[in-house]
């Protein structure tokens, strides 16, 4: 593999790794029960879910770091913004994980009925953090990296167009949840996230299987790094 092919493969693999947290949809079902903190039994499933989310947080940051050296040649400012939003997303995911693990700790310590309000607050915080970190911010990510890939033609333009569509639908779903038009855990809510999930999965598969388009790589590396769509020399 050439260095650029390795970069594409690494970015694609990390995109695919970010889907490892899908089982949390089922693993976290118990923590949403109103009396979870009063229950007994194993918390292994919930802890595994937390670990999977930690992996997703790091994988998400990794995708931006892996792509940055290439896409910065299209627009360094937007590329840096993508690294920033991916890092923000990862940090917010870890904050949500902290809420889940705190809830598990209270349960294992036998906190009892006196901690019901605290437990409800923790799960509410997790849900709202999830709405931002794994719903709204991914839409921003899609717009940033999608615009870079669309302009540079590093991948077929159909892929970033799918990302743009997914971002719009995802934000629409988030607004509907915030205004109470639909429930955050309603089955219809998940439909708004399908296009963005398909976009990220398709991008991961393409980068792993095909890598960057050779003609686009030639065009990018035949010009200086761009800053806000201006050649670096012009900025100086």
PDB file of C-alpha atoms in Angstrom:
ATOM      1  CA  UNK A   1       0.000   0.000   0.000  1.00  0.00           C
ATOM      2  CA  UNK A   2       1.081   3.545  -0.746  1.00  0.00           C
ATOM      3  CA  UNK A   3       0.977   6.011   2.152  1.00  0.00           C
ATOM      4  CA  UNK A   4      -2.210   7.645   0.814  1.00  0.00           C
ATOM      5  CA  UNK A   5      -3.847   4.262   0.356  1.00  0.00           C
ATOM      6  CA  UNK A   6      -2.991   3.437   3.964  1.00  0.00           C
ATOM      7  CA  UNK A   7      -4.481   6.756   5.045  1.00  0.00           C
ATOM      8  CA  UNK A   8      -7.728   6.024   3.205  1.00  0.00           C
ATOM      9  CA  UNK A   9      -7.844   2.501   4.610  1.00  0.00           C
ATOM     10  CA  UNK A  10      -7.260   3.719   8.167  1.00  0.00           C
ATOM     11  CA  UNK A  11      -9.945   6.417   7.877  1.00  0.00           C
ATOM     12  CA  UNK A  12     -12.426   3.944   6.389  1.00  0.00           C
ATOM     13  CA  UNK A  13     -11.715   1.324   9.036  1.00  0.00           C
ATOM     14  CA  UNK A  14     -12.248   3.885  11.797  1.00  0.00           C
ATOM     15  CA  UNK A  15     -15.549   4.946  10.222  1.00  0.00           C
ATOM     16  CA  UNK A  16     -16.683   1.332  10.252  1.00  0.00           C
ATOM     17  CA  UNK A  17     -15.426   0.887  13.826  1.00  0.00           C
ATOM     18  CA  UNK A  18     -17.720   3.727  14.903  1.00  0.00           C
ATOM     19  CA  UNK A  19     -20.681   1.399  14.306  1.00  0.00           C
ATOM     20  CA  UNK A  20     -19.523  -0.883  17.115  1.00  0.00           C
ATOM     21  CA  UNK A  21     -21.844   0.886  19.566  1.00  0.00           C
ATOM     22  CA  UNK A  22     -25.057  -0.247  17.834  1.00  0.00           C
ATOM     23  CA  UNK A  23     -25.656  -2.924  20.537  1.00  0.00           C
ATOM     24  CA  UNK A  24     -26.046  -0.140  23.121  1.00  0.00           C
ATOM     25  CA  UNK A  25     -29.562   0.343  21.743  1.00  0.00           C
ATOM     26  CA  UNK A  26     -30.356  -2.897  23.541  1.00  0.00           C
ATOM     27  CA  UNK A  27     -27.713  -2.931  26.262  1.00  0.00           C
ATOM     28  CA  UNK A  28     -28.945   0.402  27.680  1.00  0.00           C
ATOM     29  CA  UNK A  29     -32.623  -0.574  27.783  1.00  0.00           C
ATOM     30  CA  UNK A  30     -32.471  -1.477  31.528  1.00  0.00           C
ATOM     31  CA  UNK A  31     -31.058   1.908  32.599  1.00  0.00           C
ATOM     32  CA  UNK A  32     -34.117   3.687  31.201  1.00  0.00           C
ATOM     33  CA  UNK A  33     -36.397   1.835  33.602  1.00  0.00           C
ATOM     34  CA  UNK A  34     -37.679   4.191  36.311  1.00  0.00           C
ATOM     35  CA  UNK A  35     -36.625   1.794  39.087  1.00  0.00           C
ATOM     36  CA  UNK A  36     -33.299   0.663  37.599  1.00  0.00           C
ATOM     37  CA  UNK A  37     -31.303   1.909  40.570  1.00  0.00           C
ATOM     38  CA  UNK A  38     -33.438  -0.189  42.945  1.00  0.00           C
ATOM     39  CA  UNK A  39     -32.970  -3.401  40.975  1.00  0.00           C
ATOM     40  CA  UNK A  40     -30.488  -6.207  41.345  1.00  0.00           C
ATOM     41  CA  UNK A  41     -28.517  -8.377  38.978  1.00  0.00           C
ATOM     42  CA  UNK A  42     -25.585  -8.039  36.641  1.00  0.00           C
ATOM     43  CA  UNK A  43     -24.630  -4.689  35.112  1.00  0.00           C
ATOM     44  CA  UNK A  44     -22.215  -6.320  32.668  1.00  0.00           C
ATOM     45  CA  UNK A  45     -24.286  -5.447  29.610  1.00  0.00           C
ATOM     46  CA  UNK A  46     -24.472  -1.774  30.553  1.00  0.00           C
ATOM     47  CA  UNK A  47     -20.728  -1.617  31.252  1.00  0.00           C
ATOM     48  CA  UNK A  48     -19.981  -3.285  27.902  1.00  0.00           C
ATOM     49  CA  UNK A  49     -22.172  -0.672  26.246  1.00  0.00           C
ATOM     50  CA  UNK A  50     -20.176   2.084  27.952  1.00  0.00           C
ATOM     51  CA  UNK A  51     -16.913   0.576  26.705  1.00  0.00           C
ATOM     52  CA  UNK A  52     -18.296   0.387  23.168  1.00  0.00           C
ATOM     53  CA  UNK A  53     -19.218   4.067  23.304  1.00  0.00           C
ATOM     54  CA  UNK A  54     -15.712   4.923  24.494  1.00  0.00           C
ATOM     55  CA  UNK A  55     -14.349   3.106  21.449  1.00  0.00           C
ATOM     56  CA  UNK A  56     -16.698   5.091  19.210  1.00  0.00           C
ATOM     57  CA  UNK A  57     -15.536   8.382  20.738  1.00  0.00           C
ATOM     58  CA  UNK A  58     -11.894   7.591  19.983  1.00  0.00           C
ATOM     59  CA  UNK A  59     -12.660   6.152  16.531  1.00  0.00           C
ATOM     60  CA  UNK A  60     -14.553   9.303  15.577  1.00  0.00           C
ATOM     61  CA  UNK A  61     -11.610  11.514  16.465  1.00  0.00           C
ATOM     62  CA  UNK A  62      -9.362   9.111  14.576  1.00  0.00           C
ATOM     63  CA  UNK A  63     -11.320   9.542  11.342  1.00  0.00           C
ATOM     64  CA  UNK A  64     -10.733  13.288  11.384  1.00  0.00           C
ATOM     65  CA  UNK A  65      -7.064  12.979  12.282  1.00  0.00           C
ATOM     66  CA  UNK A  66      -6.521  10.408   9.526  1.00  0.00           C
ATOM     67  CA  UNK A  67      -8.252  12.489   6.832  1.00  0.00           C
ATOM     68  CA  UNK A  68      -6.828  15.871   7.833  1.00  0.00           C
ATOM     69  CA  UNK A  69      -3.446  15.663   6.017  1.00  0.00           C
ATOM     70  CA  UNK A  70      -5.282  14.994   2.741  1.00  0.00           C
ATOM     71  CA  UNK A  71      -8.424  17.146   2.898  1.00  0.00           C
ATOM     72  CA  UNK A  72      -6.544  20.191   4.235  1.00  0.00           C
ATOM     73  CA  UNK A  73      -5.220  20.603   0.694  1.00  0.00           C
ATOM     74  CA  UNK A  74      -8.763  21.429  -0.359  1.00  0.00           C
ATOM     75  CA  UNK A  75      -9.470  23.842   2.500  1.00  0.00           C
ATOM     76  CA  UNK A  76      -7.365  23.852   5.638  1.00  0.00           C
ATOM     77  CA  UNK A  77      -9.856  25.871   7.695  1.00  0.00           C
ATOM     78  CA  UNK A  78     -12.766  23.512   7.050  1.00  0.00           C
ATOM     79  CA  UNK A  79     -10.514  20.483   7.576  1.00  0.00           C
ATOM     80  CA  UNK A  80      -9.408  21.861  10.936  1.00  0.00           C
ATOM     81  CA  UNK A  81     -13.053  22.546  11.789  1.00  0.00           C
ATOM     82  CA  UNK A  82     -13.829  18.894  11.105  1.00  0.00           C
ATOM     83  CA  UNK A  83     -11.105  17.806  13.521  1.00  0.00           C
ATOM     84  CA  UNK A  84     -12.556  20.189  16.091  1.00  0.00           C
ATOM     85  CA  UNK A  85     -16.154  18.983  15.774  1.00  0.00           C
ATOM     86  CA  UNK A  86     -15.064  15.353  15.834  1.00  0.00           C
ATOM     87  CA  UNK A  87     -13.093  16.028  19.011  1.00  0.00           C
ATOM     88  CA  UNK A  88     -16.094  17.832  20.507  1.00  0.00           C
ATOM     89  CA  UNK A  89     -18.276  14.869  19.587  1.00  0.00           C
ATOM     90  CA  UNK A  90     -15.879  12.434  21.232  1.00  0.00           C
ATOM     91  CA  UNK A  91     -15.682  14.498  24.401  1.00  0.00           C
ATOM     92  CA  UNK A  92     -19.472  14.721  24.624  1.00  0.00           C
ATOM     93  CA  UNK A  93     -19.820  10.965  24.117  1.00  0.00           C
ATOM     94  CA  UNK A  94     -17.408  10.376  26.994  1.00  0.00           C
ATOM     95  CA  UNK A  95     -19.452  12.782  29.148  1.00  0.00           C
ATOM     96  CA  UNK A  96     -22.520  10.673  28.411  1.00  0.00           C
ATOM     97  CA  UNK A  97     -20.619   7.517  29.317  1.00  0.00           C
ATOM     98  CA  UNK A  98     -19.690   9.123  32.636  1.00  0.00           C
ATOM     99  CA  UNK A  99     -23.409   9.570  33.381  1.00  0.00           C
ATOM    100  CA  UNK A 100     -24.084   5.890  32.644  1.00  0.00           C
ATOM    101  CA  UNK A 101     -21.175   4.653  34.749  1.00  0.00           C
ATOM    102  CA  UNK A 102     -22.203   6.946  37.614  1.00  0.00           C
ATOM    103  CA  UNK A 103     -25.665   5.413  37.493  1.00  0.00           C
ATOM    104  CA  UNK A 104     -24.195   1.911  37.618  1.00  0.00           C
ATOM    105  CA  UNK A 105     -21.992   2.893  40.562  1.00  0.00           C
ATOM    106  CA  UNK A 106     -25.000   4.159  42.541  1.00  0.00           C
ATOM    107  CA  UNK A 107     -26.877   0.947  41.863  1.00  0.00           C
ATOM    108  CA  UNK A 108     -23.981  -1.267  42.866  1.00  0.00           C
ATOM    109  CA  UNK A 109     -23.541   0.759  46.049  1.00  0.00           C
ATOM    110  CA  UNK A 110     -27.153   0.101  46.996  1.00  0.00           C
ATOM    111  CA  UNK A 111     -28.061   3.801  47.002  1.00  0.00           C
ATOM    112  CA  UNK A 112     -31.737   2.961  47.413  1.00  0.00           C
ATOM    113  CA  UNK A 113     -34.902   5.012  46.937  1.00  0.00           C
ATOM    114  CA  UNK A 114     -33.250   8.202  48.164  1.00  0.00           C
ATOM    115  CA  UNK A 115     -31.238   8.301  44.935  1.00  0.00           C
ATOM    116  CA  UNK A 116     -34.165   7.885  42.531  1.00  0.00           C
ATOM    117  CA  UNK A 117     -34.172  11.568  41.622  1.00  0.00           C
ATOM    118  CA  UNK A 118     -30.419  11.496  41.045  1.00  0.00           C
ATOM    119  CA  UNK A 119     -30.698   8.415  38.851  1.00  0.00           C
ATOM    120  CA  UNK A 120     -33.455   9.998  36.770  1.00  0.00           C
ATOM    121  CA  UNK A 121     -31.350  13.138  36.387  1.00  0.00           C
ATOM    122  CA  UNK A 122     -28.341  11.113  35.221  1.00  0.00           C
ATOM    123  CA  UNK A 123     -30.276   9.238  32.557  1.00  0.00           C
ATOM    124  CA  UNK A 124     -31.933  12.469  31.401  1.00  0.00           C
ATOM    125  CA  UNK A 125     -28.509  14.077  31.089  1.00  0.00           C
ATOM    126  CA  UNK A 126     -27.296  11.086  29.094  1.00  0.00           C
ATOM    127  CA  UNK A 127     -30.251  11.331  26.711  1.00  0.00           C
ATOM    128  CA  UNK A 128     -29.736  15.038  26.113  1.00  0.00           C
ATOM    129  CA  UNK A 129     -25.981  14.634  25.698  1.00  0.00           C
ATOM    130  CA  UNK A 130     -26.682  11.828  23.224  1.00  0.00           C
ATOM    131  CA  UNK A 131     -29.008  14.123  21.271  1.00  0.00           C
ATOM    132  CA  UNK A 132     -26.143  16.580  20.860  1.00  0.00           C
ATOM    133  CA  UNK A 133     -23.112  14.299  20.609  1.00  0.00           C
ATOM    134  CA  UNK A 134     -24.471  11.468  18.497  1.00  0.00           C
ATOM    135  CA  UNK A 135     -27.196  13.239  16.570  1.00  0.00           C
ATOM    136  CA  UNK A 136     -26.659  16.977  16.052  1.00  0.00           C
ATOM    137  CA  UNK A 137     -22.839  17.077  15.875  1.00  0.00           C
ATOM    138  CA  UNK A 138     -22.705  14.192  13.334  1.00  0.00           C
ATOM    139  CA  UNK A 139     -24.870  16.382  11.073  1.00  0.00           C
ATOM    140  CA  UNK A 140     -22.284  19.176  11.366  1.00  0.00           C
ATOM    141  CA  UNK A 141     -19.533  16.636  10.680  1.00  0.00           C
ATOM    142  CA  UNK A 142     -21.307  15.487   7.529  1.00  0.00           C
ATOM    143  CA  UNK A 143     -21.546  19.050   6.232  1.00  0.00           C
ATOM    144  CA  UNK A 144     -17.859  19.763   6.890  1.00  0.00           C
ATOM    145  CA  UNK A 145     -16.230  16.602   5.571  1.00  0.00           C
ATOM    146  CA  UNK A 146     -18.923  16.199   2.925  1.00  0.00           C
ATOM    147  CA  UNK A 147     -18.133  19.629   1.450  1.00  0.00           C
ATOM    148  CA  UNK A 148     -14.415  18.805   1.354  1.00  0.00           C
ATOM    149  CA  UNK A 149     -14.957  15.448  -0.330  1.00  0.00           C
ATOM    150  CA  UNK A 150     -17.501  16.884  -2.753  1.00  0.00           C
ATOM    151  CA  UNK A 151     -15.216  19.707  -3.884  1.00  0.00           C
ATOM    152  CA  UNK A 152     -12.071  17.581  -4.074  1.00  0.00           C
ATOM    153  CA  UNK A 153     -13.810  14.567  -5.690  1.00  0.00           C
ATOM    154  CA  UNK A 154     -11.734  12.244  -3.498  1.00  0.00           C
ATOM    155  CA  UNK A 155     -14.764   9.956  -3.471  1.00  0.00           C
ATOM    156  CA  UNK A 156     -17.774   9.780  -5.829  1.00  0.00           C
ATOM    157  CA  UNK A 157     -19.938  12.855  -5.353  1.00  0.00           C
ATOM    158  CA  UNK A 158     -22.991  10.702  -4.652  1.00  0.00           C
ATOM    159  CA  UNK A 159     -21.524   9.877  -1.232  1.00  0.00           C
ATOM    160  CA  UNK A 160     -21.238  13.449   0.130  1.00  0.00           C
ATOM    161  CA  UNK A 161     -24.637  14.274  -1.383  1.00  0.00           C
ATOM    162  CA  UNK A 162     -26.034  11.446   0.725  1.00  0.00           C
ATOM    163  CA  UNK A 163     -24.281  12.999   3.716  1.00  0.00           C
ATOM    164  CA  UNK A 164     -25.878  16.393   3.049  1.00  0.00           C
ATOM    165  CA  UNK A 165     -29.310  14.805   2.837  1.00  0.00           C
ATOM    166  CA  UNK A 166     -28.715  12.826   6.011  1.00  0.00           C
ATOM    167  CA  UNK A 167     -27.545  15.935   7.866  1.00  0.00           C
ATOM    168  CA  UNK A 168     -30.713  17.837   6.964  1.00  0.00           C
ATOM    169  CA  UNK A 169     -32.970  14.977   8.063  1.00  0.00           C
ATOM    170  CA  UNK A 170     -31.022  14.448  11.278  1.00  0.00           C
ATOM    171  CA  UNK A 171     -31.310  18.096  12.294  1.00  0.00           C
ATOM    172  CA  UNK A 172     -35.019  17.981  11.462  1.00  0.00           C
ATOM    173  CA  UNK A 173     -35.431  15.016  13.787  1.00  0.00           C
ATOM    174  CA  UNK A 174     -33.458  16.736  16.542  1.00  0.00           C
ATOM    175  CA  UNK A 175     -35.650  19.840  16.333  1.00  0.00           C
ATOM    176  CA  UNK A 176     -38.764  17.658  16.471  1.00  0.00           C
ATOM    177  CA  UNK A 177     -37.454  15.980  19.633  1.00  0.00           C
ATOM    178  CA  UNK A 178     -36.527  19.292  21.281  1.00  0.00           C
ATOM    179  CA  UNK A 179     -40.011  20.706  20.691  1.00  0.00           C
ATOM    180  CA  UNK A 180     -41.678  17.527  21.931  1.00  0.00           C
ATOM    181  CA  UNK A 181     -43.203  16.610  18.570  1.00  0.00           C
ATOM    182  CA  UNK A 182     -41.722  13.107  18.789  1.00  0.00           C
ATOM    183  CA  UNK A 183     -40.115  11.166  21.619  1.00  0.00           C
ATOM    184  CA  UNK A 184     -36.352  10.712  21.645  1.00  0.00           C
ATOM    185  CA  UNK A 185     -36.773   6.942  21.977  1.00  0.00           C
ATOM    186  CA  UNK A 186     -39.739   6.627  19.621  1.00  0.00           C
ATOM    187  CA  UNK A 187     -39.323   4.206  16.729  1.00  0.00           C
ATOM    188  CA  UNK A 188     -39.980   6.996  14.218  1.00  0.00           C
ATOM    189  CA  UNK A 189     -37.076   9.025  15.602  1.00  0.00           C
ATOM    190  CA  UNK A 190     -34.593   6.434  14.427  1.00  0.00           C
ATOM    191  CA  UNK A 191     -35.773   6.862  10.838  1.00  0.00           C
ATOM    192  CA  UNK A 192     -34.248  10.348  10.746  1.00  0.00           C
ATOM    193  CA  UNK A 193     -30.826   8.857  11.527  1.00  0.00           C
ATOM    194  CA  UNK A 194     -30.804   6.160   8.837  1.00  0.00           C
ATOM    195  CA  UNK A 195     -29.496   8.309   5.930  1.00  0.00           C
ATOM    196  CA  UNK A 196     -26.573   9.703   7.946  1.00  0.00           C
ATOM    197  CA  UNK A 197     -25.720   6.186   9.125  1.00  0.00           C
ATOM    198  CA  UNK A 198     -25.796   4.927   5.541  1.00  0.00           C
ATOM    199  CA  UNK A 199     -23.537   7.846   4.530  1.00  0.00           C
ATOM    200  CA  UNK A 200     -20.898   7.088   7.154  1.00  0.00           C
ATOM    201  CA  UNK A 201     -21.023   3.335   6.552  1.00  0.00           C
ATOM    202  CA  UNK A 202     -20.820   3.770   2.765  1.00  0.00           C
ATOM    203  CA  UNK A 203     -17.911   6.193   3.115  1.00  0.00           C
ATOM    204  CA  UNK A 204     -16.091   3.726   5.373  1.00  0.00           C
ATOM    205  CA  UNK A 205     -16.630   0.847   2.951  1.00  0.00           C
ATOM    206  CA  UNK A 206     -15.529   2.918  -0.039  1.00  0.00           C
ATOM    207  CA  UNK A 207     -12.342   4.136   1.620  1.00  0.00           C
ATOM    208  CA  UNK A 208     -11.432   0.639   2.743  1.00  0.00           C
ATOM    209  CA  UNK A 209     -12.225  -1.017  -0.582  1.00  0.00           C
ATOM    210  CA  UNK A 210     -11.223   1.675  -3.083  1.00  0.00           C
ATOM    211  CA  UNK A 211      -9.321   4.439  -1.330  1.00  0.00           C
ATOM    212  CA  UNK A 212      -9.114   7.972  -2.707  1.00  0.00           C
ATOM    213  CA  UNK A 213      -9.743   8.515  -6.406  1.00  0.00           C
ATOM    214  CA  UNK A 214      -6.322   8.742  -8.123  1.00  0.00           C
ATOM    215  CA  UNK A 215      -7.303  11.657 -10.379  1.00  0.00           C
ATOM    216  CA  UNK A 216      -8.448  13.691  -7.352  1.00  0.00           C
ATOM    217  CA  UNK A 217      -5.240  12.921  -5.457  1.00  0.00           C
ATOM    218  CA  UNK A 218      -3.172  14.072  -8.443  1.00  0.00           C
ATOM    219  CA  UNK A 219      -5.141  17.310  -8.652  1.00  0.00           C
ATOM    220  CA  UNK A 220      -4.849  18.009  -4.907  1.00  0.00           C
ATOM    221  CA  UNK A 221      -1.134  17.318  -4.657  1.00  0.00           C
ATOM    222  CA  UNK A 222      -0.298  19.332  -7.745  1.00  0.00           C
ATOM    223  CA  UNK A 223      -1.267  22.565  -5.973  1.00  0.00           C
ATOM    224  CA  UNK A 224      -0.262  24.149  -2.641  1.00  0.00           C
ATOM    225  CA  UNK A 225      -2.314  23.686   0.499  1.00  0.00           C
ATOM    226  CA  UNK A 226      -5.364  25.950   0.410  1.00  0.00           C
ATOM    227  CA  UNK A 227      -6.568  28.169   3.268  1.00  0.00           C
ATOM    228  CA  UNK A 228     -10.202  29.293   2.916  1.00  0.00           C
ATOM    229  CA  UNK A 229     -10.033  28.351  -0.779  1.00  0.00           C
ATOM    230  CA  UNK A 230      -6.998  30.589  -1.386  1.00  0.00           C
ATOM    231  CA  UNK A 231      -3.498  29.291  -2.190  1.00  0.00           C
ATOM    232  CA  UNK A 232      -1.185  29.412   0.792  1.00  0.00           C
ATOM    233  CA  UNK A 233       1.174  31.709  -1.081  1.00  0.00           C
ATOM    234  CA  UNK A 234      -1.586  34.263  -1.632  1.00  0.00           C
ATOM    235  CA  UNK A 235      -2.367  34.322   2.107  1.00  0.00           C
ATOM    236  CA  UNK A 236       1.224  35.168   2.862  1.00  0.00           C
TER     237      UNK A 236
END
